[in-house]
Coordinates of C-alpha atoms in Angstrom, one line a residue:
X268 CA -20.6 -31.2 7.5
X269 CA -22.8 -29.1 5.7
X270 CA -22.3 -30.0 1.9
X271 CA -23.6 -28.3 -0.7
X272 CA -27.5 -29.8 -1.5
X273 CA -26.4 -30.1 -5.3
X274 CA -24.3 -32.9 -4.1
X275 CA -26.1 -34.8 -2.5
X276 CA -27.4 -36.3 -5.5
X277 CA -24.7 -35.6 -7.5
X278 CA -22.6 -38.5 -9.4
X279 CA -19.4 -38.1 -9.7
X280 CA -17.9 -39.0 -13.7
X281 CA -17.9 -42.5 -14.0
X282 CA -14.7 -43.5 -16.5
X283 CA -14.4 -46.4 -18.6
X284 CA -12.7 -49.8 -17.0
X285 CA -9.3 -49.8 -17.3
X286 CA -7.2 -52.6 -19.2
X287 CA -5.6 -53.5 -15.8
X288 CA -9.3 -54.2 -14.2
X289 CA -10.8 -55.8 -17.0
X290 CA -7.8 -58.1 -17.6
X291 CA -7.9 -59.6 -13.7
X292 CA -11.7 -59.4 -13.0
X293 CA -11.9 -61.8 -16.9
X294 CA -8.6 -63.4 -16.7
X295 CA -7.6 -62.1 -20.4
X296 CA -4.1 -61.4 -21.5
X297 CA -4.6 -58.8 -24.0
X298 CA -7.5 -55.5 -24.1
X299 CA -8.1 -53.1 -26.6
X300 CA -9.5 -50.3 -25.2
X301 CA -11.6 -48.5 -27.5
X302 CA -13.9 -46.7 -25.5
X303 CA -12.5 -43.5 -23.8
X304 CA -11.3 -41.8 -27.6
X305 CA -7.9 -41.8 -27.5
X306 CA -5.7 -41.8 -30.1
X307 CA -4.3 -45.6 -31.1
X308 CA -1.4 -44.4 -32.6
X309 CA -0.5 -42.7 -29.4
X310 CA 1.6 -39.2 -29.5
X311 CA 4.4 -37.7 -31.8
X312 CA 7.7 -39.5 -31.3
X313 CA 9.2 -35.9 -31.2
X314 CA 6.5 -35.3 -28.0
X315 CA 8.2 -39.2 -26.5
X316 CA 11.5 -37.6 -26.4
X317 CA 10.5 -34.5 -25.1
X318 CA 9.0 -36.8 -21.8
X319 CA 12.6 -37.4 -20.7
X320 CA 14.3 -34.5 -18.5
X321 CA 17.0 -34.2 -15.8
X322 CA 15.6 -34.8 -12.2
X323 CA 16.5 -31.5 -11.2
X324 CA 13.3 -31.0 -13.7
X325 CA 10.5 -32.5 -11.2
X326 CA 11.4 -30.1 -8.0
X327 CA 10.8 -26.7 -9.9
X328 CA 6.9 -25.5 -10.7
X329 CA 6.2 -25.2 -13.8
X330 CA 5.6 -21.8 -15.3
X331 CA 2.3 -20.4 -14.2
X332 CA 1.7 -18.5 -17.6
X333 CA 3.2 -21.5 -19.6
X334 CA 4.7 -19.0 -21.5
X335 CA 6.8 -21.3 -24.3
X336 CA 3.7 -23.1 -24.8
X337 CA 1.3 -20.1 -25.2
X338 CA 3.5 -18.7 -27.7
X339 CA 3.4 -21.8 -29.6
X340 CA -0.2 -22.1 -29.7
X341 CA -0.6 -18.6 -30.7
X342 CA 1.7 -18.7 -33.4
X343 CA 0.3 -22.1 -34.8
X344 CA -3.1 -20.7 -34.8
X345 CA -1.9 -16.6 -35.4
X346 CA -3.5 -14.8 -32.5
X347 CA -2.1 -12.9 -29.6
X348 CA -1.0 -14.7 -26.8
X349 CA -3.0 -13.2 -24.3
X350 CA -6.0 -15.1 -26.2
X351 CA -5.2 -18.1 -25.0
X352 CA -5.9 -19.8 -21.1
X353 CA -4.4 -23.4 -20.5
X354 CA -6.2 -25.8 -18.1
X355 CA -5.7 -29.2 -16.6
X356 CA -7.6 -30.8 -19.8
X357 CA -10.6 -29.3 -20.8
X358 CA -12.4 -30.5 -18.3
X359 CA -10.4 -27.7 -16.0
X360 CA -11.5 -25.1 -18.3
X361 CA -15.1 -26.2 -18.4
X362 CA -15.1 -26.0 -14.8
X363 CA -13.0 -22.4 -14.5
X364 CA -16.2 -21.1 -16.9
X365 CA -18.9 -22.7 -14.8
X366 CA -17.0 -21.5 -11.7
X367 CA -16.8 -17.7 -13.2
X368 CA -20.8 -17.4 -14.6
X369 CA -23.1 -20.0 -13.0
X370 CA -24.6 -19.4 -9.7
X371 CA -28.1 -19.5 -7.9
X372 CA -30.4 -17.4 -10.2
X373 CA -28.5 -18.6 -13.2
X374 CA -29.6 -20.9 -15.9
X375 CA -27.4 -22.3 -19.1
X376 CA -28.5 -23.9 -22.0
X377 CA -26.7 -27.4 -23.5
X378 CA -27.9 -29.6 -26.3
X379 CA -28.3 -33.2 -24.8
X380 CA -27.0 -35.7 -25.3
X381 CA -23.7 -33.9 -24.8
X382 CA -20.7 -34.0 -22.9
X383 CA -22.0 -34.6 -19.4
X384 CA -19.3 -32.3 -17.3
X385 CA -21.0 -29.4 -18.5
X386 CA -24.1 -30.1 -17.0
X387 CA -22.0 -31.8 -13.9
X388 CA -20.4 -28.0 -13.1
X389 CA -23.4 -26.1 -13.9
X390 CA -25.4 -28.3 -11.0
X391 CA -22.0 -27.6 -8.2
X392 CA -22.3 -24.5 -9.2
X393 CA -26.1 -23.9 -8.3
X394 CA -27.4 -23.4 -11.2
X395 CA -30.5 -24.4 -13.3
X396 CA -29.7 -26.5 -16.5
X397 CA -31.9 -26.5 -19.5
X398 CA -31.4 -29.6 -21.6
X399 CA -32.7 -29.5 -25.2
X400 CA -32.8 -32.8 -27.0
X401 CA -31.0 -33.6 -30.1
X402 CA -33.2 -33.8 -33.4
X403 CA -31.9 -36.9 -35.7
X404 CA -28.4 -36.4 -33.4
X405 CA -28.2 -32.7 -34.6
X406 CA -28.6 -29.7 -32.4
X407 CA -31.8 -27.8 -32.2
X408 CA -30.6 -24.8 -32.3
X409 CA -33.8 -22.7 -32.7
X410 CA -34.9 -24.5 -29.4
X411 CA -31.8 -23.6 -28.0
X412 CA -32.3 -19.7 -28.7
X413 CA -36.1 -19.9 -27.6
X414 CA -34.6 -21.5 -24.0
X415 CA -32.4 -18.1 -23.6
X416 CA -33.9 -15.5 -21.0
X417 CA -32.3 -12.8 -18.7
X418 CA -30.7 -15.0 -16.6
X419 CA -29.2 -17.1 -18.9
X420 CA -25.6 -17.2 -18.5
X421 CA -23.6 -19.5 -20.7
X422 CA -24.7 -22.0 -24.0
X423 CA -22.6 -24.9 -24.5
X424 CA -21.8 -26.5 -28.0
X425 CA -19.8 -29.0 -28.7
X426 CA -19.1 -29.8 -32.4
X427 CA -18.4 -32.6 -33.4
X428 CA -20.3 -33.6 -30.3
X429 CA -19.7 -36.1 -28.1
X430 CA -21.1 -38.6 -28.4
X431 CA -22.7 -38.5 -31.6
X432 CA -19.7 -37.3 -34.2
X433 CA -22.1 -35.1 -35.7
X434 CA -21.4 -31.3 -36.5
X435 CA -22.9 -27.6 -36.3
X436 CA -22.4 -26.7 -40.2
X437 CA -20.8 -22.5 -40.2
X438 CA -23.4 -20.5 -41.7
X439 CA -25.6 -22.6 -39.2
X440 CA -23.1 -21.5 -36.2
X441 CA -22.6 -18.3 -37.3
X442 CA -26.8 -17.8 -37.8
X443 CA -27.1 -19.0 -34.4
X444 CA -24.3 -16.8 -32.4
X445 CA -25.7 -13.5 -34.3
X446 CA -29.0 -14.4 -32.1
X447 CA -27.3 -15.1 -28.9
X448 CA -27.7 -12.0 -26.5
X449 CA -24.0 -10.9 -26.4
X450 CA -23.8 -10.8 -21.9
X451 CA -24.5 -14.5 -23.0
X452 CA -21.0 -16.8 -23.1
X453 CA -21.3 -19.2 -26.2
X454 CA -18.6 -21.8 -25.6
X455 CA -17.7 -23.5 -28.7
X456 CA -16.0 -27.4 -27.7
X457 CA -14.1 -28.6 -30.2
X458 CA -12.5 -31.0 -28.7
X459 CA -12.3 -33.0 -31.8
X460 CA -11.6 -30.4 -34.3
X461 CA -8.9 -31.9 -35.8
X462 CA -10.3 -34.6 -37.1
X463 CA -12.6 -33.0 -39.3
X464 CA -12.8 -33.8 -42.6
X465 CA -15.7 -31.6 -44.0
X466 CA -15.4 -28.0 -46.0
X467 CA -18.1 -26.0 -44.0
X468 CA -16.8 -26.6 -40.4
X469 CA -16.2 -23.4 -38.7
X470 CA -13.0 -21.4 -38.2
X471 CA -13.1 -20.5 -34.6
X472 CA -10.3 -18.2 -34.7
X473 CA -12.6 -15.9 -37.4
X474 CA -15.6 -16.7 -34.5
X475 CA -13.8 -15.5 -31.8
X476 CA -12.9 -13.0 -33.3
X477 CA -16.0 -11.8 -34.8
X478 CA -18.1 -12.3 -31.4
X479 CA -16.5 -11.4 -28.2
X480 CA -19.4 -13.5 -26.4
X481 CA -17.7 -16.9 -27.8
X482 CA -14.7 -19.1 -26.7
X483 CA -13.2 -21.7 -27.8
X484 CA -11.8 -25.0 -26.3
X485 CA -9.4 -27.3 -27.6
X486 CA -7.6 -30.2 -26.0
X487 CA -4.0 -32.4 -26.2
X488 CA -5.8 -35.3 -25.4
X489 CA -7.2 -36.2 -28.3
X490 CA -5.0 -36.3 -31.6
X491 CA -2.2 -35.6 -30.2
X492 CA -2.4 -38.4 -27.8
X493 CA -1.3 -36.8 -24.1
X494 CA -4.3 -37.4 -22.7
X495 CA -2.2 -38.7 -19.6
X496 CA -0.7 -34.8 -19.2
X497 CA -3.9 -33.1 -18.8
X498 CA -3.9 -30.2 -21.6
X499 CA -6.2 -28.0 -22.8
X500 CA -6.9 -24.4 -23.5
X501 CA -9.2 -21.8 -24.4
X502 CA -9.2 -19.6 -27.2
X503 CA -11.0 -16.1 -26.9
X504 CA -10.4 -12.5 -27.2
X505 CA -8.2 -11.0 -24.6
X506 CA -11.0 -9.3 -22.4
X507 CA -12.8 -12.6 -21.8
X508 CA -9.2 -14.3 -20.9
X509 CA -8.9 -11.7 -18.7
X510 CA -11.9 -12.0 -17.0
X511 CA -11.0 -15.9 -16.2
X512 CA -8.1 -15.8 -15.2
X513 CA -8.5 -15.4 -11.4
X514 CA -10.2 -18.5 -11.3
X515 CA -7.5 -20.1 -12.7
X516 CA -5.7 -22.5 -10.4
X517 CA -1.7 -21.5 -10.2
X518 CA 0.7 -23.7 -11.7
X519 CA -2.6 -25.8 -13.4
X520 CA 0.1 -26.5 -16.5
X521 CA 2.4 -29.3 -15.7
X522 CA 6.3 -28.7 -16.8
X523 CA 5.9 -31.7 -18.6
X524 CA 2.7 -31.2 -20.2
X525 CA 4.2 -27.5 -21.2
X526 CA 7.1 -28.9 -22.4
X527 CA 5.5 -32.2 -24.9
X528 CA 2.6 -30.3 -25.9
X529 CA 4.7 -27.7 -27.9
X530 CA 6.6 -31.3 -29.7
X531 CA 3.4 -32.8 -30.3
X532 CA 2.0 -29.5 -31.9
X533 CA 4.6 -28.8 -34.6
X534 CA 5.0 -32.5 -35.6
X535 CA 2.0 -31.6 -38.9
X536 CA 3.0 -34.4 -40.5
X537 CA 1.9 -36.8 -37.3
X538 CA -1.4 -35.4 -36.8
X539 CA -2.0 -35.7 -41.0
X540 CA -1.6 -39.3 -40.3
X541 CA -3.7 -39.4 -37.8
X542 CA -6.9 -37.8 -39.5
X543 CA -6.4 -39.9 -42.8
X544 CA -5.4 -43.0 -40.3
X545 CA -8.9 -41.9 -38.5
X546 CA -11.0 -41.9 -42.0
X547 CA -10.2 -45.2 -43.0
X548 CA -11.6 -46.3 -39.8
X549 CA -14.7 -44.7 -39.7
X550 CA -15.1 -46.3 -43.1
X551 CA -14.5 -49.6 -41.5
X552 CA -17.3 -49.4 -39.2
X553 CA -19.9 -47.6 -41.7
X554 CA -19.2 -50.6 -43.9
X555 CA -19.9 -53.0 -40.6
X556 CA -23.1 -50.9 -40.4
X557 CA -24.2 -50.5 -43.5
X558 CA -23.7 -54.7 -44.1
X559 CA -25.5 -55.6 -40.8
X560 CA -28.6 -52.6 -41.4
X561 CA -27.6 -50.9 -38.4
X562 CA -28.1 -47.5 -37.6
X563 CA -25.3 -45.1 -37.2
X564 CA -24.3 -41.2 -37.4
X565 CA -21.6 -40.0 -39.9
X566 CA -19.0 -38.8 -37.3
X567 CA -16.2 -36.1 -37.6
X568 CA -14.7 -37.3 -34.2
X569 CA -12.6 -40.5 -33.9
X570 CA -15.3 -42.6 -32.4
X571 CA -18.6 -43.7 -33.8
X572 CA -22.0 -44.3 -32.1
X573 CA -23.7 -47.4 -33.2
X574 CA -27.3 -48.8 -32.2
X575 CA -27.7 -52.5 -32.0
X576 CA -31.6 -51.6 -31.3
X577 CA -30.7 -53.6 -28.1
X578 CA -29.9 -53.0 -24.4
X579 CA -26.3 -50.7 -25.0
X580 CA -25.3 -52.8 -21.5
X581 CA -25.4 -56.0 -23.3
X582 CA -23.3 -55.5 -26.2
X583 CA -20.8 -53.8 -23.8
X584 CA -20.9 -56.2 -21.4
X585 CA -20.3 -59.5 -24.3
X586 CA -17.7 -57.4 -26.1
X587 CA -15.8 -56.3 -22.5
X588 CA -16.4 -60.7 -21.4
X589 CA -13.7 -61.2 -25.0
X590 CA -11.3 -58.3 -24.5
X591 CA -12.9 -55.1 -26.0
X592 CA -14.0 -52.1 -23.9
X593 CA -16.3 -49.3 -25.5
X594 CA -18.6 -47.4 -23.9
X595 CA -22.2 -48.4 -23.5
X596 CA -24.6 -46.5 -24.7
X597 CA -26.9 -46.3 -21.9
X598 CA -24.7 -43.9 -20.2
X599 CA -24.6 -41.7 -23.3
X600 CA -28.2 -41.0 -23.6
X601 CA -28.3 -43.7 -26.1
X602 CA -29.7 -46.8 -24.4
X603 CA -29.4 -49.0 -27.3
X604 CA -26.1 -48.4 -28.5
X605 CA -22.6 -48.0 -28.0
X606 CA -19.7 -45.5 -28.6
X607 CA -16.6 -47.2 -30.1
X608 CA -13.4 -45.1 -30.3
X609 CA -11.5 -45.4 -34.0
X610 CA -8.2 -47.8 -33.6
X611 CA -5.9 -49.0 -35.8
X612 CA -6.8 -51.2 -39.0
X613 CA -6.0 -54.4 -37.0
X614 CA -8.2 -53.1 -33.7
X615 CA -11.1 -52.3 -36.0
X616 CA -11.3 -55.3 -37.9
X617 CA -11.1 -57.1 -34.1
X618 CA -13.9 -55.6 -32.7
X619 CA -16.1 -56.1 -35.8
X620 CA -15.4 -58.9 -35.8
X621 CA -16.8 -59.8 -32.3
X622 CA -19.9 -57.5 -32.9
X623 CA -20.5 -59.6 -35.7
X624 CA -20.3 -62.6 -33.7
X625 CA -22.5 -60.7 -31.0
X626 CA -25.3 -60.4 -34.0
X627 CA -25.0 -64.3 -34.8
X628 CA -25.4 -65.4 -31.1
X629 CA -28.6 -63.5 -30.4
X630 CA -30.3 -64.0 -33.6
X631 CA -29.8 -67.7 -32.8
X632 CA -31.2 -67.3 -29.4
X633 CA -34.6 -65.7 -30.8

């Protein structure tokens, strides 16, 4: 067969161990898995009881234009409903964009470290990928601009980035975008946004629609805790939805993730819990941090990436031996740290626990 060359090469997204695997390949009885950023609360109990329908329910397809659902987004967030575009996660609507702009004779620009599937579709799709390294986690986005040419087709953002927490501050955005040519996509992932906790994070309702270059993602699978029903969507004005939609996949909306995602986004008082839930346990680990002298970046996400100024491996490797799974480092861009995903109180104070113990063991060794 003749594959595409870009493959050849190409790894395919490696996810973090399950609990199932890590509990039979170490014999342990109980995991906590803080490593994929998930929410440890789980979803809304209004989106739990939404989960249970007639069986008649599984043999229809769901509705291809998710209408209920778009109608509920756009309300919530008060823009038309032919803004939005739903995908399987935002991973589908990362790849519908790449799909749509990047070819041969393309290039798009991405900060880096950042998260790795949009570099992953840009190279399926043919085209060149210009990396341009984080300055003290923060992107450079004057190096950014300079990296734009004729045949640059789409710049990726993602604030708060993964994996680093940090944030692009608004008039910083907004500075940036007004320089972007405007046949130039900007997507705007905010994947995390609801997290945020500081004043000057951007409104990307007033970006989009200020700049009809810029769209923005958000995702289910983060505080709202369906990460299992594969939900995202894209926020834009209407001529840009427009212009995606045929390579949208039909029927890419699950009936059930329609049907949840609408309970899980009018239960306010859930996801309020959540963020302040969230806070405290970023505090948690910045106090870990600050105690041991390790270095860390403030995040706005609900993870934190920590550097143990070792090998990332082994601290994921001793943690994963007693029962924890986060994500190493190494894989991140950051060789000598790790990600760890926010849980609850108990989970946090766990894990610190053992990364303490980690500390103790090697400094005895040396």
């Amino acid at each position: 067969m003749k594959w595409k060359e870009q493959l050849l090469n190409l790894t395919p997204y490696q996810p973090g161990k399950s609990i199932e695997e890590v509990k039979k390949q170490y014999g342990l009885n109980e995991i906590i898995k803080l490593a994929s950023n998930e929410n440890p609360f789980g979803c809304s109990p209004n989106a739990t009881a939404a989960i249970n329908q007639p069986s008649s329910f599984f043999s229809l397809y769901p509705d291809g234009y998710a209408t209920n659902l778009r109608n509920a987004v756009a309300e919530d967030l008060k823009v038309a409903p032919e803004q939005i575009i739903f995908g399987n996660g935002s991973d589908e609507t990362i790849m519908m964009l790449s799909r749509a702009l990047l070819g041969p004779g393309t290039n798009t620009v991405m900060p880096a470290p950042t998260f790795p599937q949009y570099k992953h579709n840009a190279i399926i799709e043919g085209a060149e990928v210009r990396e341009i390294p984080l300055v003290d986690a923060q992107h450079d986005l004057q190096a950014m601009l300079a990296a734009i040419d004729e045949k640059t087709a789409i710049v990726w953002l993602c604030s708060p980035n993964n994996p680093t927490g940090t944030y692009i501050p608004d008039q910083d955005l907004r500075l940036f975008i007004n320089q972007v040519p405007e046949d130039v996509l900007v997507v705007l992932d905010e994947a995390y946004c609801e997290y945020v906790t500081v004043n000057d994070f951007h409104n990307s309702v007033e970006l989009v629609k200020d700049f009809p270059n810029v769209i923005a993602l958000r995702t289910f699978s983060k505080i709202y805790g369906l990460a299992s029903l594969r939900i995202g969507y894209g926020i834009g004005q209407p001529e840009l939805i427009r212009a995606m939609e045929p390579v949208r996949e039909p029927f890419n909306a699950n009936r059930f993730a329609q049907v949840v995602a609408i309970q899980a986004l009018n239960d306010k008082e859930f996801i309020e819990t959540c963020r302040q839930a969230n806070q405290e346990g970023l505090t948690q680990y910045y106090q870990f941090c600050d105690e041991e002298g390790l270095k860390y970046f403030p995040s706005q996400g609900n993870f934190i990436l920590i550097d143990f100024n070792v090998d990332g491996n082994e601290v994921f490797q001793y943690l994963l031996e007693r029962g924890y799974i986060v994500r190493s480092g190494k894989v991140l861009g950051f060789p000598t740290g790790v990600r760890v995903t926010v849980g609850s109180r108990e989970q946090n104070e766990g894990l610190i626990k053992m990364m303490k113990q980690f500390i103790r063991e090697r400094a005895s060794l040396s």
